[in-house]
XYZ file of C-alpha atoms in Angstrom:
427
model
C 24.707 60.506 -11.493
C 27.868 58.495 -11.709
C 29.220 55.747 -13.912
C 29.390 55.400 -17.683
C 27.355 53.503 -20.232
C 28.894 51.446 -23.013
C 28.010 52.434 -26.550
C 28.102 50.143 -29.520
C 29.934 51.788 -32.419
C 30.130 48.814 -34.750
C 30.200 45.061 -35.164
C 32.735 42.421 -36.023
C 31.451 39.838 -38.461
C 32.508 36.202 -37.973
C 31.682 33.672 -40.621
C 31.637 29.932 -40.972
C 31.887 28.951 -44.623
C 32.858 26.061 -46.873
C 34.590 27.201 -50.073
C 35.417 24.707 -52.838
C 38.341 26.148 -54.805
C 39.138 23.671 -57.581
C 39.506 20.052 -58.558
C 42.297 18.223 -56.798
C 44.816 17.055 -56.125
C 47.023 20.133 -55.819
C 50.681 20.450 -54.884
C 50.505 23.350 -52.445
C 48.505 26.352 -51.257
C 50.828 29.338 -50.939
C 48.709 32.463 -50.467
C 45.249 33.710 -49.558
C 44.129 37.171 -50.610
C 41.023 38.943 -49.362
C 39.907 42.099 -51.136
C 43.092 42.032 -53.266
C 45.223 42.147 -50.092
C 47.409 39.380 -48.730
C 45.814 37.825 -45.656
C 48.074 34.767 -45.404
C 51.167 33.402 -47.109
C 53.184 30.259 -46.630
C 53.184 26.749 -48.026
C 50.844 23.968 -47.007
C 51.189 20.749 -48.973
C 48.688 18.475 -47.221
C 45.367 18.766 -45.462
C 45.661 20.754 -42.248
C 44.725 23.930 -40.408
C 46.159 27.397 -40.852
C 45.596 30.509 -38.737
C 44.987 33.733 -40.584
C 46.147 36.676 -38.478
C 45.563 39.955 -40.313
C 43.274 42.023 -38.023
C 44.498 45.301 -39.543
C 44.075 44.196 -43.147
C 41.365 46.784 -43.883
C 42.300 49.362 -41.225
C 41.266 47.564 -38.047
C 38.153 48.162 -35.973
C 38.235 51.897 -36.683
C 37.613 51.226 -40.342
C 36.629 47.901 -41.974
C 38.493 45.536 -39.672
C 40.577 42.644 -40.908
C 40.644 38.878 -41.288
C 41.666 36.450 -38.573
C 40.773 32.978 -37.383
C 41.350 29.263 -38.096
C 40.851 27.832 -41.588
C 40.910 24.134 -42.483
C 42.578 23.397 -45.825
C 41.182 20.126 -47.208
C 43.147 18.735 -50.159
C 40.458 16.196 -51.049
C 42.577 13.067 -50.912
C 41.173 9.580 -51.467
C 41.104 8.869 -47.705
C 39.874 12.283 -46.565
C 37.302 12.077 -43.746
C 34.330 14.427 -43.240
C 35.274 17.731 -41.616
C 34.375 17.938 -37.927
C 33.295 21.592 -38.133
C 30.887 20.879 -40.999
C 29.550 17.883 -39.099
C 28.954 19.986 -35.986
C 27.149 22.693 -37.915
C 25.312 20.726 -40.606
C 24.931 17.357 -38.946
C 25.627 13.853 -40.155
C 25.965 12.153 -42.530
C 28.363 14.675 -44.054
C 30.283 14.207 -47.349
C 34.063 14.063 -47.214
C 34.405 16.235 -50.348
C 37.150 14.131 -51.852
C 38.672 15.099 -55.186
C 38.402 18.857 -54.619
C 40.429 21.455 -52.754
C 38.309 23.329 -50.219
C 38.663 25.831 -47.385
C 36.518 25.582 -44.260
C 36.324 28.840 -42.323
C 35.768 28.088 -38.635
C 34.019 31.286 -37.524
C 36.686 33.525 -39.070
C 36.360 37.278 -38.583
C 36.007 38.617 -42.112
C 35.277 42.333 -41.507
C 34.301 45.056 -39.036
C 31.676 47.750 -39.529
C 30.949 46.273 -42.930
C 28.536 43.367 -43.388
C 29.730 42.596 -46.931
C 32.333 39.878 -47.415
C 35.204 40.918 -49.651
C 36.243 38.495 -52.420
C 38.687 35.756 -51.525
C 41.421 34.497 -53.843
C 43.697 31.505 -53.348
C 47.112 31.091 -54.941
C 48.019 27.456 -55.400
C 50.282 25.221 -57.447
C 48.897 22.287 -59.376
C 51.088 20.365 -61.806
C 49.497 17.088 -62.925
C 51.960 14.216 -62.612
C 49.836 11.318 -63.807
C 51.988 11.052 -66.959
C 55.696 11.806 -67.554
C 56.169 13.350 -64.076
C 59.742 14.443 -64.743
C 58.597 17.227 -67.086
C 55.282 18.146 -65.421
C 56.723 21.310 -63.859
C 58.684 23.914 -65.828
C 61.020 26.455 -64.269
C 60.823 29.814 -66.004
C 63.599 32.355 -66.467
C 62.385 34.372 -63.455
C 62.747 31.320 -61.197
C 59.027 30.577 -60.895
C 57.411 27.240 -61.660
C 54.546 26.642 -64.071
C 52.724 23.673 -65.554
C 53.838 21.980 -68.762
C 51.205 22.669 -71.464
C 51.613 19.158 -72.894
C 50.550 17.757 -69.515
C 47.583 20.155 -69.412
C 46.335 18.886 -72.775
C 47.022 15.252 -71.846
C 44.979 15.548 -68.647
C 42.135 17.357 -70.426
C 41.909 14.488 -72.898
C 42.124 11.628 -70.393
C 40.553 12.878 -67.147
C 37.366 10.891 -66.579
C 35.919 13.275 -63.969
C 35.912 16.636 -65.737
C 37.913 16.017 -68.922
C 37.048 14.211 -72.141
C 37.635 10.742 -70.665
C 39.714 9.172 -73.451
C 41.854 6.170 -72.455
C 45.616 6.632 -72.331
C 45.912 4.224 -75.262
C 44.300 6.867 -77.512
C 47.283 9.225 -76.990
C 50.344 9.129 -79.237
C 52.861 9.004 -76.405
C 55.901 9.760 -78.575
C 54.523 13.042 -79.935
C 53.325 14.214 -76.511
C 56.657 13.311 -74.916
C 58.584 15.196 -77.622
C 56.327 18.232 -77.197
C 56.732 18.140 -73.403
C 60.532 18.025 -73.765
C 60.548 20.913 -76.242
C 58.307 23.086 -74.059
C 60.470 22.353 -71.022
C 63.626 23.308 -72.950
C 61.945 26.551 -74.002
C 60.797 27.345 -70.462
C 57.252 27.545 -71.831
C 55.107 26.992 -68.743
C 51.503 28.116 -68.324
C 49.304 29.117 -65.391
C 45.699 28.743 -66.502
C 42.303 28.388 -64.868
C 39.460 26.489 -66.480
C 36.227 27.732 -64.950
C 33.885 25.487 -66.975
C 32.335 28.594 -68.501
C 33.802 27.310 -71.775
C 33.898 23.781 -73.132
C 36.920 21.571 -72.596
C 37.535 21.695 -76.366
C 37.729 25.503 -76.237
C 40.113 25.316 -73.296
C 42.418 22.951 -75.215
C 42.352 25.329 -78.199
C 43.341 28.156 -75.870
C 46.352 26.156 -74.666
C 47.297 25.379 -78.280
C 47.086 29.085 -79.173
C 49.477 29.870 -76.325
C 52.136 27.345 -77.347
C 51.711 27.484 -81.118
C 50.657 23.858 -81.410
C 48.294 21.613 -83.344
C 46.310 18.712 -81.896
C 45.196 16.218 -84.502
C 44.652 12.499 -84.984
C 47.082 10.276 -86.830
C 45.711 8.966 -90.152
C 47.497 5.656 -89.553
C 46.815 4.963 -85.847
C 43.848 7.197 -84.997
C 45.632 8.429 -81.863
C 45.868 12.035 -80.715
C 49.076 13.669 -81.934
C 50.473 16.917 -80.513
C 52.670 18.909 -82.894
C 54.435 22.179 -82.152
C 54.897 24.742 -84.927
C 58.663 25.003 -84.739
C 61.696 25.000 -87.050
C 62.330 21.343 -86.259
C 62.619 19.938 -89.779
C 65.145 19.577 -92.565
C 63.905 21.008 -95.863
C 65.752 18.346 -97.871
C 63.797 15.537 -96.199
C 60.318 17.049 -96.549
C 57.754 15.382 -98.826
C 57.403 17.131 -102.180
C 54.118 18.033 -103.825
C 54.495 18.853 -107.516
C 52.615 18.329 -110.827
C 53.293 14.585 -110.570
C 51.108 14.107 -107.492
C 48.970 17.281 -107.413
C 45.691 16.784 -109.257
C 44.716 20.452 -109.259
C 46.167 23.676 -107.885
C 42.910 25.412 -107.033
C 44.396 28.677 -105.777
C 47.705 30.296 -104.948
C 47.637 33.708 -103.314
C 50.243 35.867 -101.683
C 49.273 38.584 -99.240
C 50.188 42.173 -100.056
C 52.221 44.313 -97.679
C 49.082 46.273 -96.891
C 47.524 43.113 -95.454
C 50.323 42.501 -92.952
C 50.668 43.619 -89.331
C 53.799 45.323 -88.027
C 53.037 45.672 -84.301
C 51.926 43.010 -81.839
C 50.684 43.813 -78.331
C 50.579 40.762 -76.066
C 48.394 40.948 -72.971
C 49.532 38.519 -70.269
C 48.906 38.079 -66.520
C 51.167 39.632 -63.914
C 52.123 36.855 -61.516
C 52.071 39.044 -58.403
C 48.932 41.118 -58.916
C 46.837 38.851 -61.199
C 46.256 41.972 -63.312
C 46.765 42.396 -67.048
C 50.215 43.435 -68.233
C 51.365 44.136 -71.780
C 54.443 43.842 -73.944
C 54.754 45.409 -77.411
C 57.047 44.467 -80.295
C 57.377 46.065 -83.731
C 58.755 45.248 -87.169
C 60.477 48.509 -88.090
C 61.126 47.445 -91.700
C 57.429 46.716 -92.215
C 56.487 50.047 -90.640
C 58.850 51.772 -93.074
C 57.355 49.868 -96.010
C 53.741 50.667 -95.094
C 54.405 54.148 -93.761
C 52.190 53.514 -90.725
C 51.854 51.326 -87.650
C 49.350 48.487 -88.082
C 48.775 47.024 -84.625
C 47.125 43.852 -83.379
C 46.429 42.782 -79.782
C 46.536 39.174 -78.629
C 45.590 37.896 -75.188
C 47.517 35.072 -73.516
C 46.219 34.934 -69.922
C 48.112 31.730 -69.161
C 51.493 33.453 -69.528
C 52.808 34.998 -66.309
C 56.442 35.530 -67.291
C 57.328 38.855 -68.974
C 60.266 37.218 -70.727
C 58.064 34.490 -72.178
C 55.445 37.073 -73.173
C 58.105 38.965 -75.153
C 59.210 35.790 -76.938
C 55.637 34.879 -77.823
C 55.076 38.404 -79.129
C 58.089 38.039 -81.433
C 56.797 34.628 -82.550
C 53.449 36.098 -83.522
C 55.017 39.141 -85.152
C 57.183 37.007 -87.430
C 54.098 35.192 -88.727
C 51.949 38.265 -89.425
C 54.552 40.787 -90.614
C 55.583 38.846 -93.733
C 53.384 38.503 -96.856
C 53.019 34.726 -96.717
C 51.571 32.643 -99.524
C 48.427 30.547 -99.188
C 47.591 27.578 -101.357
C 44.672 25.229 -101.874
C 45.255 22.079 -103.865
C 43.978 18.576 -104.529
C 46.450 15.731 -104.214
C 46.294 12.027 -104.993
C 46.499 9.326 -102.320
C 50.277 9.638 -102.040
C 49.580 12.390 -99.498
C 47.382 10.154 -97.300
C 49.700 10.455 -94.294
C 49.766 14.271 -94.201
C 47.842 15.896 -91.346
C 47.325 19.453 -90.016
C 50.588 20.835 -88.706
C 52.748 18.836 -91.131
C 55.053 20.604 -93.572
C 55.849 19.836 -97.210
C 57.738 21.397 -100.101
C 55.693 22.755 -103.007
C 57.269 22.804 -106.477
C 55.182 24.268 -109.280
C 57.143 25.280 -112.415
C 54.175 27.001 -114.162
C 54.253 29.650 -111.420
C 58.009 29.723 -111.159
C 58.016 28.061 -107.730
C 61.166 26.055 -107.200
C 60.429 25.063 -103.613
C 58.300 26.674 -100.903
C 57.930 25.132 -97.473
C 54.203 25.022 -96.689
C 52.512 24.093 -93.411
C 49.155 22.352 -93.592
C 46.229 24.160 -91.984
C 43.404 21.784 -92.944
C 42.993 18.449 -94.712
C 39.914 16.885 -96.277
C 40.509 13.196 -96.880
C 37.892 12.934 -99.598
C 35.295 10.191 -100.022
C 35.247 6.519 -100.957
C 34.289 7.338 -104.530
C 36.618 10.326 -104.872
C 40.123 9.684 -103.615
C 41.356 13.244 -104.027
C 42.717 14.852 -100.844
C 42.083 18.576 -100.432
C 44.782 20.522 -98.582
C 44.804 24.108 -97.353
C 48.296 25.274 -96.475
C 50.182 28.462 -95.687
C 53.812 29.291 -96.273
C 55.793 28.329 -93.187
C 57.491 31.313 -91.613
C 60.441 29.116 -90.567
C 60.959 28.061 -94.182
C 61.168 31.571 -95.640
C 64.979 31.607 -96.020
C 64.786 28.241 -97.821
C 62.191 29.258 -100.410
C 63.388 29.541 -103.999
C 61.659 30.991 -107.024
C 62.606 30.475 -110.660
C 61.818 32.730 -113.611
C 58.642 31.549 -115.357
C 59.167 30.193 -118.904
C 58.113 32.362 -121.869
C 54.472 32.033 -122.769
C 54.910 31.905 -126.567
C 52.016 34.319 -126.991
C 52.286 36.735 -129.969
C 50.429 40.037 -129.984
C 48.104 39.937 -133.025
C 47.948 43.748 -133.246
C 50.519 45.030 -135.831
C 52.771 48.011 -135.158
C 51.350 51.367 -136.403
C 52.490 52.443 -139.891
C 52.835 55.962 -141.353
C 49.782 57.364 -143.146
C 50.256 58.081 -146.901
C 48.475 61.500 -147.076
C 50.816 64.045 -145.477
C 50.816 67.853 -144.983
C 53.620 70.038 -143.732
C 52.790 73.237 -141.797
C 54.882 75.848 -140.090
C 55.486 75.128 -136.402
C 53.379 77.369 -134.123
C 55.209 79.966 -132.036
C 53.935 78.324 -128.842
C 55.668 75.014 -129.619
C 58.923 76.759 -130.624
C 58.952 78.957 -127.493
C 58.455 75.938 -125.226
C 61.016 73.701 -126.929
C 63.880 76.182 -127.619
C 65.982 78.071 -125.097
C 66.270 81.894 -125.046
C 69.642 81.694 -126.799
């Protein structure tokens, strides 16, 4: 018998799929990874078609194949038309999927000998430029670009599609502009993903934790104010709270050295691998004082620069390695304009405090019938060198217990040998 028969040893799996990646618009798509391996890289800045050509990505046909085929990248612009491939497969009418970035796989080979699709990941750049476009993108020390956190918060507050939907008139433009400029000067850019698994309020708090900022509303205008916790004040010009305007000093506590932390481990995201990376900083003087390492780990997934991660670690270490004072007090209406994030100078002679710079953590404006304002504040780490303490005045208290006097009945006895032997030398 002659001839040969073909034998099937495996299958290639081609797939048509529509993947919605994120809300648009975006600036560019620069990389596609499949199974944690790079399948395509480049830069596409508008809707179009790319060809993925990585047939040996997973070892070729002898192993798990590769990825190759045409992919439509739809940026979701306002004039985007329905995709012809989706129309051919799903029929008409077909949505245009505007407002989102999506990938349409046009029968792309995704694997061989393995019917399971490996996870896809898309690297893209999205810097919102709907407000103050000149500072929307921040160049980091490593030469990579990231989004300005002030713009992230601004868009979260004003976006009517997925954000909180506030009008632009509810934003204090001056404070946001100043914060954006400061963050740009610091090279403090973030790369964050909001997956809607948390609320938009939680996402904003996460951004504020990254940058060391406070988002509050102005007592005078009611607008959102963004303040950064920085050494951007002059101690001489700060408002003073003292016995003349403080109704009651409810508590004043200073942490002990045993309550401080002397090592900070910051977990950030490696820009190339998307994996966790760490940087560790220590306060050697605090370690010496406590005789042990007291460590604390903080996660900042939006940071992708190792240099920025190190600076943030030092920022956090300076705030937790010093025994800072905490105060709770009630103030009259002269403090009506103070809000969380503001700083003031506390002078309290009964405790020997000549001037401590405090930063407000929380404010309770009181009620209509009780005008007292309750303030919780913590000693500002940037004001530590400026703090002064005076010696407290004498109390005037006299101990009523008299000094002991000699008893009148007395008896003299010979000293025991044991006492003499222990008190005198051999000579």
